[in-house]
PDB file of N, CA and C in Angstrom:
ATOM      1  N   MET A 620     -25.781  33.504 -40.661  1.00  0.00           N
ATOM      2  CA  MET A 620     -24.738  33.545 -39.551  1.00  0.00           C
ATOM      3  C   MET A 620     -25.174  33.132 -38.286  1.00  0.00           C
ATOM      4  N   SER A 621     -26.280  33.649 -37.828  1.00  0.00           N
ATOM      5  CA  SER A 621     -26.800  33.343 -36.531  1.00  0.00           C
ATOM      6  C   SER A 621     -27.409  31.991 -36.504  1.00  0.00           C
ATOM      7  N   GLY A 622     -27.946  31.387 -37.436  1.00  0.00           N
ATOM      8  CA  GLY A 622     -28.190  30.041 -37.495  1.00  0.00           C
ATOM      9  C   GLY A 622     -27.067  29.135 -37.267  1.00  0.00           C
ATOM     10  N   THR A 623     -25.875  29.288 -37.794  1.00  0.00           N
ATOM     11  CA  THR A 623     -24.910  28.515 -37.514  1.00  0.00           C
ATOM     12  C   THR A 623     -24.490  28.379 -36.091  1.00  0.00           C
ATOM     13  N   ARG A 624     -24.432  29.923 -35.373  1.00  0.00           N
ATOM     14  CA  ARG A 624     -24.016  29.814 -33.979  1.00  0.00           C
ATOM     15  C   ARG A 624     -25.145  29.224 -33.304  1.00  0.00           C
ATOM     16  N   GLN A 625     -26.413  29.220 -33.416  1.00  0.00           N
ATOM     17  CA  GLN A 625     -27.558  28.813 -32.884  1.00  0.00           C
ATOM     18  C   GLN A 625     -27.317  27.334 -32.981  1.00  0.00           C
ATOM     19  N   SER A 626     -26.852  26.765 -34.108  1.00  0.00           N
ATOM     20  CA  SER A 626     -26.779  25.234 -34.238  1.00  0.00           C
ATOM     21  C   SER A 626     -25.597  24.622 -33.481  1.00  0.00           C
ATOM     22  N   LYS A 627     -24.709  25.521 -33.299  1.00  0.00           N
ATOM     23  CA  LYS A 627     -23.519  25.180 -32.473  1.00  0.00           C
ATOM     24  C   LYS A 627     -23.960  24.996 -30.996  1.00  0.00           C
ATOM     25  N   THR A 628     -24.557  26.176 -30.679  1.00  0.00           N
ATOM     26  CA  THR A 628     -24.868  26.245 -29.116  1.00  0.00           C
ATOM     27  C   THR A 628     -25.871  25.041 -28.961  1.00  0.00           C
ATOM     28  N   VAL A 629     -26.991  24.700 -29.629  1.00  0.00           N
ATOM     29  CA  VAL A 629     -27.610  23.464 -29.460  1.00  0.00           C
ATOM     30  C   VAL A 629     -27.073  22.340 -29.471  1.00  0.00           C
ATOM     31  N   HIS A 630     -26.009  22.171 -30.243  1.00  0.00           N
ATOM     32  CA  HIS A 630     -25.103  20.891 -30.304  1.00  0.00           C
ATOM     33  C   HIS A 630     -24.174  20.754 -29.062  1.00  0.00           C
ATOM     34  N   ARG A 631     -23.849  21.881 -28.455  1.00  0.00           N
ATOM     35  CA  ARG A 631     -22.981  21.789 -27.153  1.00  0.00           C
ATOM     36  C   ARG A 631     -23.891  21.527 -26.095  1.00  0.00           C
ATOM     37  N   LEU A 632     -25.051  22.122 -26.151  1.00  0.00           N
ATOM     38  CA  LEU A 632     -25.924  21.793 -25.018  1.00  0.00           C
ATOM     39  C   LEU A 632     -26.535  20.295 -25.121  1.00  0.00           C
ATOM     40  N   PHE A 633     -26.565  19.851 -26.146  1.00  0.00           N
ATOM     41  CA  PHE A 633     -27.042  18.415 -26.356  1.00  0.00           C
ATOM     42  C   PHE A 633     -25.907  17.588 -25.752  1.00  0.00           C
ATOM     43  N   ASP A 634     -24.743  17.883 -26.102  1.00  0.00           N
ATOM     44  CA  ASP A 634     -23.367  16.956 -25.637  1.00  0.00           C
ATOM     45  C   ASP A 634     -23.311  17.157 -24.226  1.00  0.00           C
ATOM     46  N   LEU A 635     -23.505  18.229 -23.512  1.00  0.00           N
ATOM     47  CA  LEU A 635     -23.537  18.467 -22.163  1.00  0.00           C
ATOM     48  C   LEU A 635     -24.638  17.655 -21.479  1.00  0.00           C
ATOM     49  N   GLY A 636     -25.771  17.664 -22.088  1.00  0.00           N
ATOM     50  CA  GLY A 636     -27.167  16.923 -21.606  1.00  0.00           C
ATOM     51  C   GLY A 636     -26.621  15.282 -21.583  1.00  0.00           C
ATOM     52  N   VAL A 637     -26.075  14.866 -22.753  1.00  0.00           N
ATOM     53  CA  VAL A 637     -25.764  13.366 -22.844  1.00  0.00           C
ATOM     54  C   VAL A 637     -24.643  13.051 -21.753  1.00  0.00           C
ATOM     55  N   THR A 638     -23.637  13.903 -21.573  1.00  0.00           N
ATOM     56  CA  THR A 638     -22.459  13.812 -20.579  1.00  0.00           C
ATOM     57  C   THR A 638     -23.324  13.526 -19.191  1.00  0.00           C
ATOM     58  N   VAL A 639     -24.142  14.478 -18.851  1.00  0.00           N
ATOM     59  CA  VAL A 639     -24.782  14.379 -17.503  1.00  0.00           C
ATOM     60  C   VAL A 639     -25.716  13.045 -17.421  1.00  0.00           C
ATOM     61  N   ALA A 640     -26.294  12.630 -18.567  1.00  0.00           N
ATOM     62  CA  ALA A 640     -27.142  11.576 -18.636  1.00  0.00           C
ATOM     63  C   ALA A 640     -26.261  10.283 -18.241  1.00  0.00           C
ATOM     64  N   VAL A 641     -25.165  10.242 -19.048  1.00  0.00           N
ATOM     65  CA  VAL A 641     -24.128   9.063 -18.983  1.00  0.00           C
ATOM     66  C   VAL A 641     -23.616   8.927 -17.612  1.00  0.00           C
ATOM     67  N   VAL A 642     -23.205   9.850 -16.926  1.00  0.00           N
ATOM     68  CA  VAL A 642     -22.754   9.989 -15.575  1.00  0.00           C
ATOM     69  C   VAL A 642     -23.838   9.441 -14.663  1.00  0.00           C
ATOM     70  N   ALA A 643     -24.867   9.774 -14.864  1.00  0.00           N
ATOM     71  CA  ALA A 643     -26.160   9.546 -13.954  1.00  0.00           C
ATOM     72  C   ALA A 643     -26.350   7.999 -14.081  1.00  0.00           C
ATOM     73  N   ALA A 644     -26.286   7.525 -15.306  1.00  0.00           N
ATOM     74  CA  ALA A 644     -26.620   6.099 -15.553  1.00  0.00           C
ATOM     75  C   ALA A 644     -25.446   5.305 -14.920  1.00  0.00           C
ATOM     76  N   ALA A 645     -24.270   5.758 -14.937  1.00  0.00           N
ATOM     77  CA  ALA A 645     -23.060   5.120 -14.203  1.00  0.00           C
ATOM     78  C   ALA A 645     -23.520   4.994 -12.792  1.00  0.00           C
ATOM     79  N   TYR A 646     -23.809   6.072 -12.196  1.00  0.00           N
ATOM     80  CA  TYR A 646     -24.196   6.148 -10.855  1.00  0.00           C
ATOM     81  C   TYR A 646     -25.229   5.205 -10.378  1.00  0.00           C
ATOM     82  N   LEU A 647     -26.306   5.342 -11.237  1.00  0.00           N
ATOM     83  CA  LEU A 647     -27.517   4.252 -11.132  1.00  0.00           C
ATOM     84  C   LEU A 647     -27.292   2.933 -11.226  1.00  0.00           C
ATOM     85  N   ILE A 648     -26.364   2.543 -12.099  1.00  0.00           N
ATOM     86  CA  ILE A 648     -25.823   1.134 -12.444  1.00  0.00           C
ATOM     87  C   ILE A 648     -25.121   0.723 -11.210  1.00  0.00           C
ATOM     88  N   ARG A 649     -24.214   1.627 -10.565  1.00  0.00           N
ATOM     89  CA  ARG A 649     -23.419   1.223  -9.442  1.00  0.00           C
ATOM     90  C   ARG A 649     -24.337   1.146  -8.345  1.00  0.00           C
ATOM     91  N   GLN A 650     -25.156   1.865  -8.003  1.00  0.00           N
ATOM     92  CA  GLN A 650     -26.084   1.971  -6.935  1.00  0.00           C
ATOM     93  C   GLN A 650     -26.888   0.576  -6.963  1.00  0.00           C
ATOM     94  N   GLY A 651     -27.429   0.370  -8.183  1.00  0.00           N
ATOM     95  CA  GLY A 651     -28.467  -0.794  -8.397  1.00  0.00           C
ATOM     96  C   GLY A 651     -27.681  -2.103  -8.266  1.00  0.00           C
ATOM     97  N   LEU A 652     -26.423  -2.216  -8.514  1.00  0.00           N
ATOM     98  CA  LEU A 652     -25.554  -3.536  -8.360  1.00  0.00           C
ATOM     99  C   LEU A 652     -25.461  -3.498  -6.672  1.00  0.00           C
ATOM    100  N   ASP A 653     -25.073  -2.464  -5.984  1.00  0.00           N
ATOM    101  CA  ASP A 653     -24.818  -2.598  -4.695  1.00  0.00           C
ATOM    102  C   ASP A 653     -26.011  -2.729  -3.770  1.00  0.00           C
ATOM    103  N   VAL A 654     -27.343  -2.290  -4.103  1.00  0.00           N
ATOM    104  CA  VAL A 654     -28.438  -2.282  -3.463  1.00  0.00           C
ATOM    105  C   VAL A 654     -29.016  -3.704  -3.692  1.00  0.00           C
ATOM    106  N   ARG A 655     -29.283  -3.957  -5.030  1.00  0.00           N
ATOM    107  CA  ARG A 655     -30.059  -5.061  -5.493  1.00  0.00           C
ATOM    108  C   ARG A 655     -29.378  -6.333  -5.256  1.00  0.00           C
ATOM    109  N   PHE A 656     -28.005  -6.371  -5.526  1.00  0.00           N
ATOM    110  CA  PHE A 656     -27.386  -7.810  -5.591  1.00  0.00           C
ATOM    111  C   PHE A 656     -26.197  -7.910  -4.559  1.00  0.00           C
ATOM    112  N   GLY A 657     -25.979  -6.620  -3.785  1.00  0.00           N
ATOM    113  CA  GLY A 657     -25.068  -6.849  -2.809  1.00  0.00           C
ATOM    114  C   GLY A 657     -23.578  -6.643  -3.123  1.00  0.00           C
ATOM    115  N   ILE A 658     -23.516  -6.396  -4.344  1.00  0.00           N
ATOM    116  CA  ILE A 658     -21.972  -6.505  -5.016  1.00  0.00           C
ATOM    117  C   ILE A 658     -21.486  -5.015  -4.730  1.00  0.00           C
ATOM    118  N   VAL A 659     -20.330  -5.160  -3.819  1.00  0.00           N
ATOM    119  CA  VAL A 659     -19.511  -3.960  -3.383  1.00  0.00           C
ATOM    120  C   VAL A 659     -18.494  -3.688  -4.490  1.00  0.00           C
ATOM    121  N   LEU A 660     -18.747  -2.662  -5.173  1.00  0.00           N
ATOM    122  CA  LEU A 660     -17.785  -2.323  -6.216  1.00  0.00           C
ATOM    123  C   LEU A 660     -16.583  -1.246  -5.656  1.00  0.00           C
ATOM    124  N   PRO A 661     -15.418  -0.989  -6.259  1.00  0.00           N
ATOM    125  CA  PRO A 661     -14.722  -0.068  -6.061  1.00  0.00           C
ATOM    126  C   PRO A 661     -15.303   1.331  -6.304  1.00  0.00           C
ATOM    127  N   ALA A 662     -15.138   2.514  -5.947  1.00  0.00           N
ATOM    128  CA  ALA A 662     -15.771   3.662  -5.890  1.00  0.00           C
ATOM    129  C   ALA A 662     -15.925   4.049  -7.321  1.00  0.00           C
ATOM    130  N   PHE A 663     -14.893   4.120  -8.185  1.00  0.00           N
ATOM    131  CA  PHE A 663     -14.955   4.784  -9.565  1.00  0.00           C
ATOM    132  C   PHE A 663     -15.166   3.628 -10.628  1.00  0.00           C
ATOM    133  N   PHE A 664     -15.516   2.344 -10.016  1.00  0.00           N
ATOM    134  CA  PHE A 664     -15.526   1.211 -11.091  1.00  0.00           C
ATOM    135  C   PHE A 664     -16.583   1.514 -12.416  1.00  0.00           C
ATOM    136  N   THR A 665     -17.678   1.965 -12.217  1.00  0.00           N
ATOM    137  CA  THR A 665     -18.520   2.048 -13.361  1.00  0.00           C
ATOM    138  C   THR A 665     -18.473   3.716 -13.852  1.00  0.00           C
ATOM    139  N   PHE A 666     -17.865   4.388 -13.254  1.00  0.00           N
ATOM    140  CA  PHE A 666     -17.431   5.746 -13.790  1.00  0.00           C
ATOM    141  C   PHE A 666     -16.525   5.788 -14.806  1.00  0.00           C
ATOM    142  N   TYR A 667     -15.234   4.973 -14.763  1.00  0.00           N
ATOM    143  CA  TYR A 667     -14.329   5.073 -15.778  1.00  0.00           C
ATOM    144  C   TYR A 667     -14.866   4.826 -17.130  1.00  0.00           C
ATOM    145  N   PRO A 668     -15.652   3.766 -17.552  1.00  0.00           N
ATOM    146  CA  PRO A 668     -16.096   3.577 -18.651  1.00  0.00           C
ATOM    147  C   PRO A 668     -16.889   4.808 -19.187  1.00  0.00           C
ATOM    148  N   ALA A 669     -17.628   5.374 -18.299  1.00  0.00           N
ATOM    149  CA  ALA A 669     -18.661   6.378 -18.623  1.00  0.00           C
ATOM    150  C   ALA A 669     -17.741   7.676 -18.916  1.00  0.00           C
ATOM    151  N   ILE A 670     -16.798   7.774 -18.437  1.00  0.00           N
ATOM    152  CA  ILE A 670     -15.766   8.967 -18.721  1.00  0.00           C
ATOM    153  C   ILE A 670     -15.141   8.749 -19.963  1.00  0.00           C
ATOM    154  N   MET A 671     -14.632   7.529 -20.189  1.00  0.00           N
ATOM    155  CA  MET A 671     -13.803   7.315 -21.462  1.00  0.00           C
ATOM    156  C   MET A 671     -14.857   7.488 -22.494  1.00  0.00           C
ATOM    157  N   VAL A 672     -15.967   6.884 -22.653  1.00  0.00           N
ATOM    158  CA  VAL A 672     -17.026   6.900 -23.656  1.00  0.00           C
ATOM    159  C   VAL A 672     -17.290   8.366 -23.883  1.00  0.00           C
ATOM    160  N   VAL A 673     -17.636   9.266 -23.077  1.00  0.00           N
ATOM    161  CA  VAL A 673     -17.925  10.633 -23.062  1.00  0.00           C
ATOM    162  C   VAL A 673     -16.774  11.360 -23.886  1.00  0.00           C
ATOM    163  N   ALA A 674     -15.513  10.973 -23.233  1.00  0.00           N
ATOM    164  CA  ALA A 674     -14.433  11.896 -23.813  1.00  0.00           C
ATOM    165  C   ALA A 674     -14.042  11.388 -25.364  1.00  0.00           C
ATOM    166  N   VAL A 675     -14.304  10.281 -25.435  1.00  0.00           N
ATOM    167  CA  VAL A 675     -13.762   9.757 -27.000  1.00  0.00           C
ATOM    168  C   VAL A 675     -14.853  10.264 -27.903  1.00  0.00           C
ATOM    169  N   ILE A 676     -16.234  10.200 -27.430  1.00  0.00           N
ATOM    170  CA  ILE A 676     -17.015  10.482 -28.568  1.00  0.00           C
ATOM    171  C   ILE A 676     -17.382  12.209 -28.631  1.00  0.00           C
ATOM    172  N   TYR A 677     -17.588  12.843 -27.576  1.00  0.00           N
ATOM    173  CA  TYR A 677     -17.701  14.250 -27.319  1.00  0.00           C
ATOM    174  C   TYR A 677     -16.683  15.129 -27.214  1.00  0.00           C
ATOM    175  N   GLY A 678     -15.558  14.735 -26.855  1.00  0.00           N
ATOM    176  CA  GLY A 678     -14.357  15.699 -26.767  1.00  0.00           C
ATOM    177  C   GLY A 678     -13.885  15.871 -25.300  1.00  0.00           C
ATOM    178  N   LEU A 679     -12.880  16.960 -25.334  1.00  0.00           N
ATOM    179  CA  LEU A 679     -12.306  17.299 -24.149  1.00  0.00           C
ATOM    180  C   LEU A 679     -13.335  17.827 -23.002  1.00  0.00           C
ATOM    181  N   TRP A 680     -14.010  19.058 -23.372  1.00  0.00           N
ATOM    182  CA  TRP A 680     -14.807  19.532 -22.412  1.00  0.00           C
ATOM    183  C   TRP A 680     -15.834  18.735 -21.656  1.00  0.00           C
ATOM    184  N   PRO A 681     -16.644  18.106 -22.684  1.00  0.00           N
ATOM    185  CA  PRO A 681     -17.711  17.030 -22.058  1.00  0.00           C
ATOM    186  C   PRO A 681     -16.833  15.886 -21.093  1.00  0.00           C
ATOM    187  N   GLY A 682     -15.915  15.455 -21.517  1.00  0.00           N
ATOM    188  CA  GLY A 682     -14.849  14.580 -20.743  1.00  0.00           C
ATOM    189  C   GLY A 682     -14.541  15.020 -19.433  1.00  0.00           C
ATOM    190  N   LEU A 683     -14.178  16.303 -19.425  1.00  0.00           N
ATOM    191  CA  LEU A 683     -13.585  16.971 -18.063  1.00  0.00           C
ATOM    192  C   LEU A 683     -15.002  17.213 -17.207  1.00  0.00           C
ATOM    193  N   LEU A 684     -16.071  17.633 -17.873  1.00  0.00           N
ATOM    194  CA  LEU A 684     -17.270  17.726 -17.046  1.00  0.00           C
ATOM    195  C   LEU A 684     -17.831  16.403 -16.514  1.00  0.00           C
ATOM    196  N   ALA A 685     -17.637  15.287 -17.276  1.00  0.00           N
ATOM    197  CA  ALA A 685     -18.099  13.956 -16.686  1.00  0.00           C
ATOM    198  C   ALA A 685     -17.021  13.540 -15.733  1.00  0.00           C
ATOM    199  N   THR A 686     -15.799  13.774 -15.692  1.00  0.00           N
ATOM    200  CA  THR A 686     -14.736  13.640 -14.582  1.00  0.00           C
ATOM    201  C   THR A 686     -15.307  14.066 -13.366  1.00  0.00           C
ATOM    202  N   ALA A 687     -15.596  15.678 -13.449  1.00  0.00           N
ATOM    203  CA  ALA A 687     -16.024  16.235 -12.272  1.00  0.00           C
ATOM    204  C   ALA A 687     -17.180  15.888 -11.687  1.00  0.00           C
ATOM    205  N   LEU A 688     -17.963  15.754 -12.368  1.00  0.00           N
ATOM    206  CA  LEU A 688     -19.385  15.030 -11.856  1.00  0.00           C
ATOM    207  C   LEU A 688     -19.294  13.917 -11.213  1.00  0.00           C
ATOM    208  N   SER A 689     -18.420  12.865 -11.900  1.00  0.00           N
ATOM    209  CA  SER A 689     -18.255  11.593 -11.292  1.00  0.00           C
ATOM    210  C   SER A 689     -17.410  11.748  -9.896  1.00  0.00           C
ATOM    211  N   ALA A 690     -16.586  12.661  -9.767  1.00  0.00           N
ATOM    212  CA  ALA A 690     -15.778  12.958  -8.551  1.00  0.00           C
ATOM    213  C   ALA A 690     -16.758  13.500  -7.470  1.00  0.00           C
ATOM    214  N   LEU A 691     -17.680  14.474  -7.905  1.00  0.00           N
ATOM    215  CA  LEU A 691     -18.560  15.054  -7.024  1.00  0.00           C
ATOM    216  C   LEU A 691     -19.576  13.909  -6.509  1.00  0.00           C
ATOM    217  N   LEU A 692     -20.094  13.130  -7.390  1.00  0.00           N
ATOM    218  CA  LEU A 692     -21.063  11.969  -6.859  1.00  0.00           C
ATOM    219  C   LEU A 692     -20.209  11.130  -6.078  1.00  0.00           C
ATOM    220  N   ILE A 693     -19.092  10.668  -6.413  1.00  0.00           N
ATOM    221  CA  ILE A 693     -18.371   9.760  -5.461  1.00  0.00           C
ATOM    222  C   ILE A 693     -18.156  10.345  -4.307  1.00  0.00           C
ATOM    223  N   ASP A 694     -17.641  11.526  -4.048  1.00  0.00           N
ATOM    224  CA  ASP A 694     -17.358  12.248  -2.852  1.00  0.00           C
ATOM    225  C   ASP A 694     -18.487  12.353  -1.921  1.00  0.00           C
ATOM    226  N   TYR A 695     -19.604  12.720  -2.609  1.00  0.00           N
ATOM    227  CA  TYR A 695     -20.745  13.300  -1.736  1.00  0.00           C
ATOM    228  C   TYR A 695     -21.719  11.954  -1.343  1.00  0.00           C
ATOM    229  N   PHE A 696     -21.746  11.044  -2.255  1.00  0.00           N
ATOM    230  CA  PHE A 696     -22.726   9.900  -2.056  1.00  0.00           C
ATOM    231  C   PHE A 696     -22.149   8.634  -1.809  1.00  0.00           C
ATOM    232  N   ILE A 697     -20.910   8.321  -2.214  1.00  0.00           N
ATOM    233  CA  ILE A 697     -20.469   7.103  -1.987  1.00  0.00           C
ATOM    234  C   ILE A 697     -19.496   6.945  -0.809  1.00  0.00           C
ATOM    235  N   LEU A 698     -18.417   7.878  -0.835  1.00  0.00           N
ATOM    236  CA  LEU A 698     -17.504   7.748   0.200  1.00  0.00           C
ATOM    237  C   LEU A 698     -17.882   8.157   1.363  1.00  0.00           C
ATOM    238  N   LYS A 699     -17.338   7.524   2.482  1.00  0.00           N
ATOM    239  CA  LYS A 699     -17.893   8.155   3.678  1.00  0.00           C
ATOM    240  C   LYS A 699     -17.122   9.290   4.218  1.00  0.00           C
ATOM    241  N   PRO A 700     -17.911  10.208   4.749  1.00  0.00           N
ATOM    242  CA  PRO A 700     -17.368  11.602   4.954  1.00  0.00           C
ATOM    243  C   PRO A 700     -16.197  11.427   6.334  1.00  0.00           C
ATOM    244  N   LEU A 701     -15.183  12.204   5.714  1.00  0.00           N
ATOM    245  CA  LEU A 701     -14.008  12.187   6.887  1.00  0.00           C
ATOM    246  C   LEU A 701     -14.242  13.354   7.904  1.00  0.00           C
ATOM    247  N   GLY A 702     -14.880  14.429   7.404  1.00  0.00           N
ATOM    248  CA  GLY A 702     -15.078  15.573   8.241  1.00  0.00           C
ATOM    249  C   GLY A 702     -14.028  16.497   7.834  1.00  0.00           C
ATOM    250  N   PHE A 703     -14.162  17.622   8.377  1.00  0.00           N
ATOM    251  CA  PHE A 703     -13.226  18.997   8.197  1.00  0.00           C
ATOM    252  C   PHE A 703     -12.842  19.491   9.453  1.00  0.00           C
ATOM    253  N   GLY A 704     -11.762  20.170   9.373  1.00  0.00           N
ATOM    254  CA  GLY A 704     -11.252  20.746  10.641  1.00  0.00           C
ATOM    255  C   GLY A 704      -9.891  20.050  11.024  1.00  0.00           C
ATOM    256  N   ILE A 705      -9.252  20.696  12.201  1.00  0.00           N
ATOM    257  CA  ILE A 705      -8.033  20.237  12.693  1.00  0.00           C
ATOM    258  C   ILE A 705      -8.328  19.422  13.780  1.00  0.00           C
ATOM    259  N   VAL A 706      -7.894  18.138  13.908  1.00  0.00           N
ATOM    260  CA  VAL A 706      -7.876  17.255  14.997  1.00  0.00           C
ATOM    261  C   VAL A 706      -6.690  17.338  15.849  1.00  0.00           C
ATOM    262  N   SER A 707      -7.162  17.604  17.018  1.00  0.00           N
ATOM    263  CA  SER A 707      -5.933  17.789  18.074  1.00  0.00           C
ATOM    264  C   SER A 707      -5.704  16.440  18.727  1.00  0.00           C
ATOM    265  N   ALA A 708      -4.454  16.138  19.084  1.00  0.00           N
ATOM    266  CA  ALA A 708      -4.067  14.891  19.531  1.00  0.00           C
ATOM    267  C   ALA A 708      -4.013  14.779  20.925  1.00  0.00           C
TER     268      ALA A 708
END
């Protein structure tokens, strides 16, 4: 019984590792196109296919993880910061 549980845990960790790797590859491809060739792409252009592939192959939770990681990468590294706080006119 514990062998089956351990196998499921290893399988889930593998799925999550592949999810992180696919999102990282999408980010690196986007940055490579921008830096190397000067191609300016929309923010989520390379992340849409990555999220769809992960969600279709690995399921709901890895798909949601890919979506969250993509949003965090876009927000932190690609979009310009707008700042926080109240701006008085």
